[in-house]
GROMACS .gro file of C-alpha atoms in nm:
model
  296
    1MET     CA    1  -2.675   6.802  -4.891
    2ASN     CA    2  -2.343   6.596  -4.820
    3ASP     CA    3  -2.402   6.662  -4.445
    4VAL     CA    4  -2.733   6.521  -4.463
    5LEU     CA    5  -2.620   6.196  -4.635
    6THR     CA    6  -2.328   6.145  -4.423
    7SER     CA    7  -2.478   6.222  -4.085
    8SER     CA    8  -2.549   5.945  -3.854
    9PRO     CA    9  -2.918   5.877  -3.761
   10PRO     CA   10  -3.014   6.039  -3.432
   11ALA     CA   11  -2.949   5.835  -3.130
   12ALA     CA   12  -3.266   5.690  -2.954
   13GLY     CA   13  -3.378   5.925  -2.677
   14PRO     CA   14  -3.471   5.796  -2.338
   15GLY     CA   15  -3.824   5.783  -2.441
   16TRP     CA   16  -3.767   5.528  -2.708
   17THR     CA   17  -3.559   5.314  -2.474
   18ALA     CA   18  -3.833   5.331  -2.214
   19ARG     CA   19  -4.085   5.221  -2.455
   20ALA     CA   20  -3.870   4.940  -2.577
   21ARG     CA   21  -3.815   4.804  -2.234
   22ARG     CA   22  -4.185   4.816  -2.159
   23THR     CA   23  -4.266   4.635  -2.494
   24ARG     CA   24  -4.024   4.347  -2.459
   25PRO     CA   25  -4.132   4.230  -2.117
   26ALA     CA   26  -4.501   4.263  -2.247
   27ALA     CA   27  -4.408   4.025  -2.536
   28ARG     CA   28  -4.239   3.766  -2.300
   29ASP     CA   29  -4.546   3.779  -2.050
   30TRP     CA   30  -4.770   3.688  -2.333
   31GLN     CA   31  -4.559   3.404  -2.462
   32ARG     CA   32  -4.540   3.273  -2.102
   33ILE     CA   33  -4.930   3.319  -2.092
   34ALA     CA   34  -4.972   3.127  -2.424
   35LEU     CA   35  -4.736   2.827  -2.303
   36VAL     CA   36  -4.939   2.814  -1.964
   37ALA     CA   37  -5.265   2.805  -2.138
   38ALA     CA   38  -5.156   2.536  -2.378
   39ALA     CA   39  -5.055   2.314  -2.119
   40LEU     CA   40  -5.356   2.375  -1.912
   41ILE     CA   41  -5.569   2.297  -2.221
   42VAL     CA   42  -5.375   1.963  -2.266
   43LEU     CA   43  -5.402   1.889  -1.896
   44PHE     CA   44  -5.782   1.958  -1.893
   45MET     CA   45  -5.858   1.744  -2.199
   46GLY     CA   46  -5.624   1.446  -2.099
   47PHE     CA   47  -5.683   1.429  -1.739
   48VAL     CA   48  -5.957   1.662  -1.586
   49LEU     CA   49  -6.226   1.604  -1.838
   50PRO     CA   50  -6.204   1.208  -1.827
   51LEU     CA   51  -6.226   1.227  -1.454
   52ALA     CA   52  -6.505   1.461  -1.474
   53LEU     CA   53  -6.693   1.217  -1.696
   54LEU     CA   54  -6.661   0.927  -1.436
   55ALA     CA   55  -6.903   1.091  -1.192
   56PRO     CA   56  -7.213   1.100  -1.447
   57GLN     CA   57  -7.113   0.752  -1.559
   58SER     CA   58  -7.116   0.620  -1.218
   59LEU     CA   59  -7.479   0.760  -1.163
   60ASN     CA   60  -7.622   0.612  -1.482
   61ASP     CA   61  -7.724   0.249  -1.441
   62GLY     CA   62  -7.863   0.229  -1.782
   63ASP     CA   63  -8.217   0.340  -1.698
   64GLY     CA   64  -8.140   0.679  -1.588
   65PHE     CA   65  -7.992   0.859  -1.286
   66SER     CA   66  -7.941   0.630  -0.998
   67PRO     CA   67  -7.686   0.573  -0.705
   68ALA     CA   68  -7.725   0.207  -0.728
   69ALA     CA   69  -7.361   0.157  -0.822
   70TYR     CA   70  -7.240   0.306  -0.511
   71ALA     CA   71  -7.508   0.117  -0.283
   72LYS     CA   72  -7.397  -0.214  -0.455
   73PHE     CA   73  -7.045  -0.134  -0.382
   74PHE     CA   74  -7.092  -0.047  -0.002
   75THR     CA   75  -7.340  -0.317   0.079
   76HIS     CA   76  -7.210  -0.634  -0.098
   77HIS     CA   77  -6.992  -0.821   0.119
   78LEU     CA   78  -6.750  -0.912  -0.162
   79TYR     CA   79  -6.655  -0.545  -0.250
   80LEU     CA   80  -6.617  -0.470   0.125
   81ASP     CA   81  -6.370  -0.746   0.152
   82ILE     CA   82  -6.183  -0.627  -0.128
   83ILE     CA   83  -6.173  -0.286   0.017
   84VAL     CA   84  -6.039  -0.418   0.339
   85SER     CA   85  -5.769  -0.648   0.139
   86THR     CA   86  -5.668  -0.341  -0.057
   87ALA     CA   87  -5.633  -0.127   0.251
   88LYS     CA   88  -5.452  -0.390   0.427
   89ILE     CA   89  -5.177  -0.436   0.155
   90ALA     CA   90  -5.146  -0.062   0.087
   91GLY     CA   91  -5.105   0.021   0.457
   92TRP     CA   92  -4.843  -0.272   0.514
   93THR     CA   93  -4.657  -0.158   0.211
   94ALA     CA   94  -4.631   0.187   0.361
   95VAL     CA   95  -4.522   0.042   0.699
   96LEU     CA   96  -4.270  -0.176   0.546
   97SER     CA   97  -4.143   0.094   0.329
   98VAL     CA   98  -4.070   0.294   0.636
   99LEU     CA   99  -3.913   0.041   0.822
  100VAL     CA  100  -3.687  -0.064   0.541
  101GLY     CA  101  -3.636   0.275   0.380
  102TYR     CA  102  -3.559   0.507   0.675
  103PRO     CA  103  -3.259   0.313   0.815
  104TYR     CA  104  -3.156   0.287   0.443
  105ALA     CA  105  -3.176   0.654   0.386
  106LEU     CA  106  -3.002   0.721   0.725
  107TRP     CA  107  -2.723   0.472   0.622
  108VAL     CA  108  -2.679   0.655   0.280
  109ASN     CA  109  -2.660   0.993   0.459
  110ARG     CA  110  -2.371   0.883   0.651
  111LEU     CA  111  -2.167   0.739   0.368
  112GLY     CA  112  -1.878   0.919   0.186
  113PRO     CA  113  -1.952   1.089  -0.139
  114ARG     CA  114  -1.856   0.807  -0.377
  115MET     CA  115  -2.032   0.531  -0.171
  116ARG     CA  116  -2.341   0.764  -0.148
  117VAL     CA  117  -2.369   0.788  -0.522
  118ILE     CA  118  -2.357   0.409  -0.562
  119ALA     CA  119  -2.616   0.346  -0.285
  120VAL     CA  120  -2.849   0.608  -0.467
  121ILE     CA  121  -2.792   0.453  -0.794
  122ALA     CA  122  -2.882   0.117  -0.640
  123VAL     CA  123  -3.226   0.267  -0.556
  124VAL     CA  124  -3.283   0.441  -0.895
  125LEU     CA  125  -3.153   0.170  -1.122
  126PRO     CA  126  -3.465  -0.053  -1.100
  127PHE     CA  127  -3.672   0.234  -1.246
  128TRP     CA  128  -3.467   0.160  -1.571
  129VAL     CA  129  -3.612  -0.190  -1.585
  130SER     CA  130  -3.978  -0.238  -1.710
  131ILE     CA  131  -4.219  -0.290  -1.405
  132LEU     CA  132  -4.336  -0.603  -1.583
  133VAL     CA  133  -3.979  -0.770  -1.607
  134ARG     CA  134  -3.931  -0.672  -1.233
  135THR     CA  135  -4.262  -0.833  -1.120
  136TYR     CA  136  -4.241  -1.127  -1.324
  137SER     CA  137  -3.864  -1.186  -1.182
  138TRP     CA  138  -4.043  -1.229  -0.842
  139THR     CA  139  -4.244  -1.519  -0.965
  140ILE     CA  140  -3.895  -1.695  -1.008
  141VAL     CA  141  -3.778  -1.584  -0.655
  142LEU     CA  142  -4.098  -1.690  -0.475
  143GLY     CA  143  -4.223  -1.990  -0.656
  144LYS     CA  144  -4.250  -2.329  -0.497
  145GLN     CA  145  -3.925  -2.419  -0.683
  146GLY     CA  146  -3.789  -2.067  -0.655
  147LEU     CA  147  -3.480  -1.920  -0.486
  148VAL     CA  148  -3.638  -1.862  -0.138
  149ASN     CA  149  -3.778  -2.210  -0.091
  150GLU     CA  150  -3.466  -2.379  -0.214
  151ALA     CA  151  -3.261  -2.172   0.020
  152LEU     CA  152  -3.473  -2.248   0.323
  153ALA     CA  153  -3.483  -2.610   0.228
  154LYS     CA  154  -3.120  -2.625   0.214
  155ILE     CA  155  -3.063  -2.482   0.559
  156GLY     CA  156  -3.328  -2.715   0.696
  157LEU     CA  157  -3.582  -2.451   0.799
  158ILE     CA  158  -3.869  -2.609   0.610
  159ASP     CA  159  -3.970  -2.932   0.489
  160GLN     CA  160  -4.227  -2.839   0.238
  161PRO     CA  161  -4.227  -2.533   0.011
  162LEU     CA  162  -4.381  -2.205   0.136
  163GLU     CA  163  -4.683  -2.082  -0.046
  164LEU     CA  164  -4.566  -1.732  -0.123
  165LEU     CA  165  -4.671  -1.678  -0.485
  166TYR     CA  166  -5.031  -1.601  -0.544
  167THR     CA  167  -5.078  -1.517  -0.190
  168ASP     CA  168  -5.113  -1.170   0.007
  169THR     CA  169  -4.753  -1.208   0.128
  170GLY     CA  170  -4.616  -1.261  -0.217
  171VAL     CA  171  -4.819  -0.967  -0.350
  172LEU     CA  172  -4.683  -0.738  -0.041
  173ILE     CA  173  -4.319  -0.844  -0.112
  174GLY     CA  174  -4.351  -0.727  -0.489
  175THR     CA  175  -4.549  -0.413  -0.408
  176VAL     CA  176  -4.298  -0.314  -0.144
  177ASN     CA  177  -3.998  -0.380  -0.371
  178ILE     CA  178  -4.174  -0.164  -0.646
  179LEU     CA  179  -4.291   0.135  -0.428
  180ALA     CA  180  -4.025   0.151  -0.150
  181PRO     CA  181  -3.793   0.385  -0.367
  182PHE     CA  182  -4.084   0.649  -0.357
  183PHE     CA  183  -4.018   0.673   0.008
  184ILE     CA  184  -3.627   0.611   0.023
  185LEU     CA  185  -3.556   0.896  -0.235
  186PRO     CA  186  -3.735   1.203  -0.075
  187MET     CA  187  -3.590   1.081   0.253
  188ILE     CA  188  -3.231   1.067   0.115
  189ALA     CA  189  -3.302   1.442   0.002
  190THR     CA  190  -3.450   1.561   0.328
  191MET     CA  191  -3.161   1.407   0.526
  192ARG     CA  192  -2.887   1.554   0.312
  193ALA     CA  193  -3.051   1.903   0.369
  194ILE     CA  194  -3.038   1.865   0.745
  195ASP     CA  195  -2.738   2.038   0.930
  196ASN     CA  196  -2.557   1.766   1.118
  197ARG     CA  197  -2.406   2.031   1.356
  198LEU     CA  198  -2.732   2.061   1.522
  199VAL     CA  199  -2.676   1.695   1.631
  200LEU     CA  200  -2.325   1.766   1.733
  201ALA     CA  201  -2.451   2.069   1.935
  202ALA     CA  202  -2.691   1.847   2.123
  203ARG     CA  203  -2.428   1.584   2.193
  204SER     CA  204  -2.184   1.872   2.330
  205LEU     CA  205  -2.469   1.968   2.560
  206GLY     CA  206  -2.482   1.621   2.714
  207ALA     CA  207  -2.724   1.433   2.500
  208THR     CA  208  -2.670   1.067   2.429
  209PRO     CA  209  -2.646   0.955   2.068
  210PHE     CA  210  -3.017   0.819   2.080
  211GLN     CA  211  -3.154   1.149   2.253
  212ALA     CA  212  -2.971   1.362   2.004
  213PHE     CA  213  -3.125   1.155   1.714
  214TRP     CA  214  -3.457   1.108   1.853
  215ARG     CA  215  -3.520   1.466   2.003
  216VAL     CA  216  -3.319   1.671   1.726
  217TYR     CA  217  -3.269   1.472   1.412
  218PHE     CA  218  -3.578   1.262   1.389
  219PRO     CA  219  -3.840   1.537   1.418
  220MET     CA  220  -3.687   1.729   1.125
  221THR     CA  221  -3.753   1.425   0.892
  222VAL     CA  222  -4.115   1.352   1.029
  223PRO     CA  223  -4.280   1.577   0.764
  224THR     CA  224  -4.114   1.390   0.467
  225LEU     CA  225  -4.165   1.062   0.650
  226VAL     CA  226  -4.532   1.118   0.676
  227SER     CA  227  -4.578   1.260   0.327
  228SER     CA  228  -4.372   0.988   0.161
  229ALA     CA  229  -4.557   0.715   0.361
  230PHE     CA  230  -4.884   0.869   0.250
  231LEU     CA  231  -4.751   0.863  -0.106
  232VAL     CA  232  -4.667   0.502  -0.101
  233PHE     CA  233  -5.003   0.424   0.062
  234VAL     CA  234  -5.186   0.598  -0.225
  235LEU     CA  235  -4.991   0.424  -0.498
  236GLY     CA  236  -5.046   0.088  -0.329
  237PHE     CA  237  -5.422   0.150  -0.308
  238GLY     CA  238  -5.442   0.183  -0.681
  239PHE     CA  239  -5.162  -0.048  -0.770
  240TYR     CA  240  -5.237  -0.298  -1.058
  241VAL     CA  241  -4.951  -0.472  -1.236
  242THR     CA  242  -4.805  -0.631  -0.929
  243PRO     CA  243  -5.102  -0.770  -0.768
  244ALA     CA  244  -5.227  -0.899  -1.108
  245ILE     CA  245  -4.929  -1.098  -1.156
  246LEU     CA  246  -4.818  -1.212  -0.813
  247GLY     CA  247  -5.180  -1.232  -0.705
  248GLY     CA  248  -5.256  -1.476  -0.995
  249GLY     CA  249  -5.627  -1.377  -0.966
  250ARG     CA  250  -5.650  -1.500  -0.620
  251VAL     CA  251  -5.548  -1.158  -0.437
  252GLN     CA  252  -5.832  -0.930  -0.523
  253MET     CA  253  -5.755  -0.546  -0.501
  254LEU     CA  254  -5.946  -0.253  -0.613
  255ALA     CA  255  -5.740  -0.216  -0.920
  256THR     CA  256  -5.776  -0.573  -1.034
  257LEU     CA  257  -6.151  -0.549  -0.974
  258LEU     CA  258  -6.173  -0.258  -1.200
  259ALA     CA  259  -5.998  -0.449  -1.463
  260TYR     CA  260  -6.249  -0.720  -1.430
  261LEU     CA  261  -6.534  -0.495  -1.442
  262VAL     CA  262  -6.419  -0.323  -1.766
  263ASN     CA  263  -6.294  -0.624  -1.966
  264THR     CA  264  -6.459  -0.928  -1.848
  265SER     CA  265  -6.805  -0.837  -1.673
  266PRO     CA  266  -6.874  -0.475  -1.826
  267ASP     CA  267  -7.038  -0.309  -1.544
  268TRP     CA  268  -6.927   0.053  -1.618
  269ALA     CA  269  -7.145   0.221  -1.376
  270LEU     CA  270  -6.974   0.039  -1.089
  271ALA     CA  271  -6.626   0.062  -1.248
  272ALA     CA  272  -6.683   0.441  -1.270
  273ALA     CA  273  -6.816   0.454  -0.886
  274ILE     CA  274  -6.512   0.280  -0.781
  275SER     CA  275  -6.281   0.498  -0.981
  276VAL     CA  276  -6.457   0.811  -0.828
  277LEU     CA  277  -6.423   0.653  -0.483
  278LEU     CA  278  -6.047   0.601  -0.551
  279LEU     CA  279  -5.993   0.955  -0.668
  280ALA     CA  280  -6.179   1.085  -0.362
  281THR     CA  281  -5.954   0.864  -0.140
  282THR     CA  282  -5.658   1.006  -0.309
  283ALA     CA  283  -5.757   1.364  -0.264
  284LEU     CA  284  -5.848   1.299   0.115
  285VAL     CA  285  -5.516   1.134   0.172
  286GLY     CA  286  -5.339   1.412   0.026
  287ILE     CA  287  -5.521   1.655   0.227
  288VAL     CA  288  -5.446   1.484   0.537
  289SER     CA  289  -5.092   1.438   0.443
  290LYS     CA  290  -5.053   1.820   0.402
  291LEU     CA  291  -5.235   1.903   0.732
  292VAL     CA  292  -5.005   1.659   0.903
  293ARG     CA  293  -4.687   1.835   0.750
  294LYS     CA  294  -4.812   2.172   0.832
  295ASP     CA  295  -4.865   2.068   1.220
  296SER     CA  296  -4.521   1.905   1.214
   0.00000   0.00000   0.00000
């Protein structure tokens, strides 16, 4: 009897251990599946479903099914002018972001560790400030009595203040300021991952500095350059805050047109049609970006 009370419980055999190992991963797998399913439900309800409802709304003109909103958008000269204006500003935003951002990223990559951190912080720091504050600050810089006009007048380059505010130029300056970091940061990360010994090897084989850069270094940055430029273009194509403030209602873009159609002249079918077209443009640009990146 005492032997029974004092004896330790039998050790778990190999069969019990195997069953426990099979049970624990299975439980963890179900937890992962539940978390992913919850995230997908939230994504579907908050993003996919509202977008899916746009298509029927764009085909409902109040009297039933009709593609009249799309026909109106593509045939009215006012809307065609807005498409051209939006594409022009978004395209120039992407081009200027490349022209400014690529040399900056190249310069950052050649700095020492401390200075590189400071240079990256200079790009990231504006994200900590509200986009409204950053945009309104440009009204002070670009106004007729702003810093730019005063500086140009003092050095004798202009006699009359330049019209920078409420013009395409002012909107373009503000848009590049807001969206250029979306190009610069991926380029810095890509350039940091490139092995500089490849450039040194090209130099040792007789290549000039420009040849080593153009034939060895630059091709390795092209995929990121293309995808980041497309990203800036897409963001600029649907940008609202900066064009609305710096454009002052004179520079019309698709996003400001949408705000007008929804808030001032409620034309839900046309607004939904424009939203569907913007979504399709974004998807098309994303596909082209992927194909270009794969070919590169």
